[in-house]
Amino acid sequence: MKNTHHYILTWQCPDTSGVLAKVSQSLFEHGAFITETSQYSDPYTDTFFSRIAFDDRELTVSFDEFSQAIDLLAKPLNMDYQLREKENFPNIVIAVSKDDHCLVSLLTKWKAGVLPVNIVAITSNHLDCQALAQWHNVPFHHLPVNKENKAQQEQALLDIYQQYKGDLLVLARYMQILSDDLCHSLRGQAINIHHSFLPSFKGAKPYHQAHKRGVKIIGATAHYVTADLDEGPIIVQEVKPINHTFTIQQMVHLGHDLEATALCHAVKLHAEQRICINKDKTVILS
């Protein structure tokens, strides 16, 4: 019996009549068996987005030939696309500082098999998370950062990302601002997490500031990294209501839970190729 392979095709192009039909027809002609499909037409940017999952149970050509056919189809449609085997999980490099709540959640879900990624390396400007990385048998790289070596250590981070053939850099509470150059070079390949109080409570101790102002909702935002600090395209937001009885410590604990949940969800969506960047926002193809 043939061993069935599963694939994901995510694509976007200028929205014109028949674009979905042309792609679907190509899949049909080559025997791709579609198992899942999602699409969206954005009237504001005139862009069409689609994600199609399929398997090769009836594929009439090799996967290389199929890939060539999609490439030929993409050119006249001005189509950007990603095509890969579903089980070919993306390589994830995680950058973290001292707080480990997001890292713990990522590692736990990865080990449990519910996060479809390969965590290939962990980098940090501190040693607090080294033991955790070693426990999970993930290579740990200590890159201490100060004013004098910031550019050098950022280059070292990029070198590690490239050395491990990274597909995504996850900033799991990495408390260093990336340079504009690195943000541009990793466009669409870096996800950050932070509390959702921004822009009201910037800087140190945001939960203390929020408690002082008596906020009634607490949350976290996961977004793609851009040169505009904490203003990249939003992927996931998690929120919970609170009230005057919450202490600062309770707010911090709840905030950490929401941060871990939002970041893991964002990484999963990215790994499953469900996210398309649509100018300053995202389209999530669920």
Coordinates of C-alpha atoms in Angstrom, one line a residue:
M1 CA 0.0 0.0 0.0
K2 CA 1.3 3.4 -0.9
N3 CA 2.6 5.6 1.9
T4 CA 0.6 8.8 1.6
H5 CA 2.4 12.2 2.0
H6 CA 0.6 15.4 3.0
Y7 CA 1.5 18.9 1.7
I8 CA 0.5 22.5 2.4
L9 CA 0.3 25.2 -0.3
T10 CA -0.2 28.8 1.0
W11 CA -0.4 31.6 -1.5
Q12 CA -1.4 35.1 -2.2
C13 CA -1.7 37.2 -5.3
P14 CA -3.5 40.2 -6.8
D15 CA -7.2 39.5 -6.7
T16 CA -8.6 38.9 -10.2
S17 CA -11.5 36.8 -11.5
G18 CA -10.7 33.1 -11.6
V19 CA -7.4 32.9 -9.6
L20 CA -8.7 30.2 -7.2
A21 CA -10.1 28.2 -10.1
K22 CA -6.8 28.3 -11.9
V23 CA -4.9 27.0 -8.9
S24 CA -7.6 24.4 -8.1
Q25 CA -7.6 23.2 -11.7
S26 CA -3.8 22.8 -11.7
L27 CA -4.1 20.7 -8.5
F28 CA -6.9 18.6 -10.1
E29 CA -4.9 18.0 -13.3
H30 CA -1.9 16.7 -11.4
G31 CA -4.0 14.4 -9.1
A32 CA -3.6 16.4 -5.9
F33 CA -6.3 15.2 -3.4
I34 CA -7.4 18.3 -1.5
T35 CA -8.2 17.7 2.1
E36 CA -8.5 21.2 3.5
T37 CA -9.0 24.7 2.0
S38 CA -9.4 28.2 3.2
Q39 CA -9.4 31.5 1.4
Y40 CA -10.0 35.2 1.8
S41 CA -10.4 38.1 -0.6
D42 CA -9.3 41.5 0.9
P43 CA -11.4 44.3 -0.6
Y44 CA -9.0 46.9 0.8
T45 CA -5.8 45.7 -0.7
D46 CA -7.3 43.8 -3.7
T47 CA -5.3 40.7 -2.6
F48 CA -6.5 37.1 -2.6
F49 CA -5.2 34.7 0.0
S50 CA -5.5 30.9 0.2
R51 CA -4.2 27.8 2.0
I52 CA -4.7 24.4 0.5
A53 CA -3.8 21.1 2.2
F54 CA -3.6 18.0 0.0
D55 CA -2.1 14.6 -0.3
D56 CA -0.5 12.5 -3.0
R57 CA -2.7 9.4 -3.0
E58 CA -3.7 10.2 -6.6
L59 CA -0.8 12.4 -7.7
T60 CA 0.1 11.6 -11.3
V61 CA 3.6 13.3 -11.3
S62 CA 6.5 13.4 -8.9
F63 CA 6.5 16.1 -6.2
D64 CA 9.3 17.9 -8.0
E65 CA 7.3 18.0 -11.2
F66 CA 4.3 19.2 -9.3
S67 CA 6.4 22.0 -7.7
Q68 CA 7.5 23.1 -11.1
A69 CA 4.0 23.2 -12.3
I70 CA 3.0 25.5 -9.4
D71 CA 6.0 27.7 -10.1
L72 CA 5.0 28.1 -13.7
L73 CA 1.4 28.9 -12.7
A74 CA 2.6 31.5 -10.1
K75 CA 4.5 33.7 -12.5
P76 CA 1.6 35.0 -14.6
L77 CA -0.5 35.4 -11.5
N78 CA 2.2 37.3 -9.7
M79 CA 1.7 34.8 -6.9
D80 CA 3.8 34.5 -3.8
Y81 CA 3.6 31.0 -2.3
Q82 CA 5.0 28.4 0.1
L83 CA 4.8 24.7 -0.7
R84 CA 6.2 22.0 1.6
E85 CA 5.5 18.6 3.0
K86 CA 3.4 18.9 6.1
E87 CA 5.8 16.7 8.2
N88 CA 8.8 18.8 7.2
F89 CA 8.5 21.0 10.3
P90 CA 10.2 24.4 10.4
N91 CA 13.4 24.9 12.4
I92 CA 12.9 27.2 15.3
V93 CA 15.6 29.2 17.1
I94 CA 14.4 30.8 20.4
A95 CA 15.9 33.9 22.0
V96 CA 15.2 34.5 25.7
S97 CA 16.5 36.6 28.6
K98 CA 15.6 35.8 32.2
D99 CA 11.9 35.1 32.3
D100 CA 11.3 31.5 31.2
H101 CA 7.5 31.1 31.2
C102 CA 7.2 31.4 27.4
L103 CA 10.2 29.1 26.8
V104 CA 8.8 26.5 29.2
S105 CA 5.5 26.5 27.3
L106 CA 7.2 26.2 23.9
L107 CA 9.4 23.4 25.0
T108 CA 6.6 21.5 26.7
K109 CA 4.2 21.7 23.8
W110 CA 7.1 20.7 21.4
K111 CA 8.0 17.7 23.4
A112 CA 4.3 16.7 23.7
G113 CA 4.0 16.8 19.9
V114 CA 1.4 19.5 19.7
L115 CA 3.7 22.1 18.4
P116 CA 4.7 21.2 14.8
V117 CA 8.2 22.6 14.9
N118 CA 11.8 21.6 15.4
I119 CA 13.4 23.6 18.2
V120 CA 17.0 23.5 17.1
A121 CA 18.7 26.1 19.4
I122 CA 18.2 28.5 22.3
T123 CA 20.1 31.7 22.7
S124 CA 20.2 34.1 25.6
N125 CA 21.9 37.1 27.0
H126 CA 21.7 35.5 30.4
L127 CA 22.4 32.1 31.9
D128 CA 19.1 31.7 33.7
C129 CA 17.6 29.3 31.1
Q130 CA 20.7 27.2 30.4
A131 CA 19.7 24.3 32.6
L132 CA 16.2 24.3 31.1
A133 CA 17.7 24.0 27.6
Q134 CA 20.1 21.3 28.7
W135 CA 17.2 19.3 30.3
H136 CA 15.5 19.3 26.9
N137 CA 18.7 18.5 25.0
V138 CA 18.5 21.7 23.0
P139 CA 21.8 23.5 22.2
F140 CA 22.2 26.6 24.3
H141 CA 24.2 29.7 23.3
H142 CA 25.1 32.4 25.8
L143 CA 25.4 35.8 24.1
P144 CA 25.8 38.4 26.9
V145 CA 25.0 41.9 25.6
N146 CA 26.3 45.3 26.6
K147 CA 26.6 48.7 24.9
E148 CA 30.0 47.9 23.5
N149 CA 29.3 44.4 22.0
K150 CA 25.6 44.7 21.0
A151 CA 26.2 44.8 17.2
Q152 CA 28.7 41.9 17.5
Q153 CA 26.3 39.7 19.6
E154 CA 23.4 40.5 17.3
Q155 CA 25.6 39.2 14.4
A156 CA 26.4 36.1 16.5
L157 CA 22.6 35.6 16.9
L158 CA 22.1 35.8 13.2
D159 CA 25.0 33.4 12.6
I160 CA 23.4 30.9 14.9
Y161 CA 20.1 31.3 13.2
Q162 CA 21.8 30.5 9.8
Q163 CA 24.0 27.8 11.2
Y164 CA 21.0 25.8 12.4
K165 CA 19.1 26.6 9.2
G166 CA 16.4 28.5 11.1
D167 CA 13.0 29.1 9.5
L168 CA 11.7 31.2 12.4
L169 CA 13.2 33.2 15.3
V170 CA 11.0 33.3 18.3
L171 CA 11.6 36.1 20.8
A172 CA 10.3 34.4 24.0
R173 CA 10.6 37.5 26.3
Y174 CA 14.0 38.4 24.8
M175 CA 14.6 41.8 26.4
Q176 CA 16.8 43.3 23.7
I177 CA 15.8 45.6 20.8
L178 CA 16.8 44.2 17.4
S179 CA 18.5 46.5 15.0
D180 CA 16.6 47.8 11.9
D181 CA 18.9 45.7 9.7
L182 CA 18.2 42.5 11.5
C183 CA 14.4 43.2 11.5
H184 CA 14.5 43.7 7.7
S185 CA 16.6 40.6 7.1
L186 CA 14.2 38.5 9.2
R187 CA 10.9 40.0 7.8
G188 CA 8.2 37.4 8.3
Q189 CA 10.6 35.1 10.1
A190 CA 10.6 36.6 13.6
I191 CA 7.8 36.6 16.2
N192 CA 7.8 38.6 19.4
I193 CA 5.5 38.6 22.5
H194 CA 4.7 41.4 24.9
H195 CA 1.9 42.5 27.2
S196 CA -1.0 44.2 25.6
F197 CA -0.9 47.4 27.6
L198 CA 1.2 49.1 24.9
P199 CA 1.4 51.9 24.1
S200 CA 0.1 53.2 27.4
F201 CA 2.6 51.5 29.8
K202 CA 6.0 51.3 28.1
G203 CA 9.3 50.5 29.8
A204 CA 10.0 48.8 33.0
K205 CA 7.4 47.2 35.3
P206 CA 4.3 47.6 33.0
Y207 CA 2.1 45.6 35.3
H208 CA 2.9 47.9 38.2
Q209 CA 2.0 50.9 36.0
A210 CA -1.2 49.2 34.9
H211 CA -2.1 48.3 38.5
K212 CA -1.6 51.9 39.6
R213 CA -4.0 53.0 36.9
G214 CA -6.6 50.4 37.7
V215 CA -6.9 48.7 34.4
K216 CA -9.9 46.3 33.9
I217 CA -8.4 44.0 31.3
I218 CA -5.1 42.3 30.9
G219 CA -3.6 40.6 27.8
A220 CA -0.7 39.7 25.5
T221 CA 0.1 40.3 21.9
A222 CA 2.2 38.1 19.6
H223 CA 3.3 39.8 16.4
Y224 CA 5.9 39.7 13.6
V225 CA 9.0 41.7 14.3
T226 CA 9.5 44.9 12.3
A227 CA 11.8 47.9 12.6
D228 CA 8.9 49.8 14.3
L229 CA 9.2 48.6 17.8
D230 CA 6.3 46.4 19.0
E231 CA 4.2 47.6 16.0
G232 CA 4.6 44.6 13.6
P233 CA 1.6 42.8 12.1
I234 CA -0.4 41.2 14.9
I235 CA -0.9 37.4 14.9
V236 CA -2.6 36.5 18.2
Q237 CA -4.0 38.5 21.1
E238 CA -5.2 37.0 24.4
V239 CA -7.2 38.9 27.0
K240 CA -8.7 38.3 30.4
P241 CA -10.9 40.7 32.5
I242 CA -9.6 41.7 36.0
N243 CA -10.8 43.9 38.8
H244 CA -9.7 46.0 41.7
T245 CA -9.0 43.0 43.9
F246 CA -6.1 41.8 41.8
T247 CA -2.7 42.4 43.3
I248 CA 0.4 43.3 41.2
Q249 CA 1.7 39.8 41.6
Q250 CA -1.6 38.2 40.5
M251 CA -1.5 40.5 37.4
V252 CA 2.0 39.4 36.6
H253 CA 1.2 35.7 36.9
L254 CA -1.9 36.1 34.7
G255 CA 0.0 38.2 32.2
H256 CA 2.7 35.5 32.0
D257 CA 0.1 32.8 31.3
L258 CA -1.5 34.9 28.6
E259 CA 1.9 35.7 27.0
A260 CA 2.8 32.0 26.9
T261 CA -0.5 31.0 25.4
A262 CA -0.5 33.7 22.8
L263 CA 3.1 33.0 21.7
C264 CA 2.6 29.3 21.4
H265 CA -0.6 29.8 19.4
A266 CA 1.2 32.3 17.1
V267 CA 4.2 29.9 16.5
K268 CA 1.7 27.0 15.7
L269 CA -0.2 29.2 13.2
H270 CA 3.1 30.1 11.5
A271 CA 4.4 26.5 11.5
E272 CA 1.1 25.4 9.9
Q273 CA 1.4 28.1 7.2
R274 CA -1.8 29.7 8.2
I275 CA -0.5 33.3 8.3
C276 CA -0.2 35.7 5.4
I277 CA 1.2 39.2 5.9
N278 CA -1.1 41.7 4.4
K279 CA 0.8 45.0 4.5
D280 CA 0.6 46.1 8.2
K281 CA -1.7 43.3 9.4
T282 CA -2.1 39.6 9.0
V283 CA -4.6 37.2 7.4
I284 CA -5.1 34.0 9.4
L285 CA -6.3 31.1 7.2
S286 CA -7.9 28.8 9.7

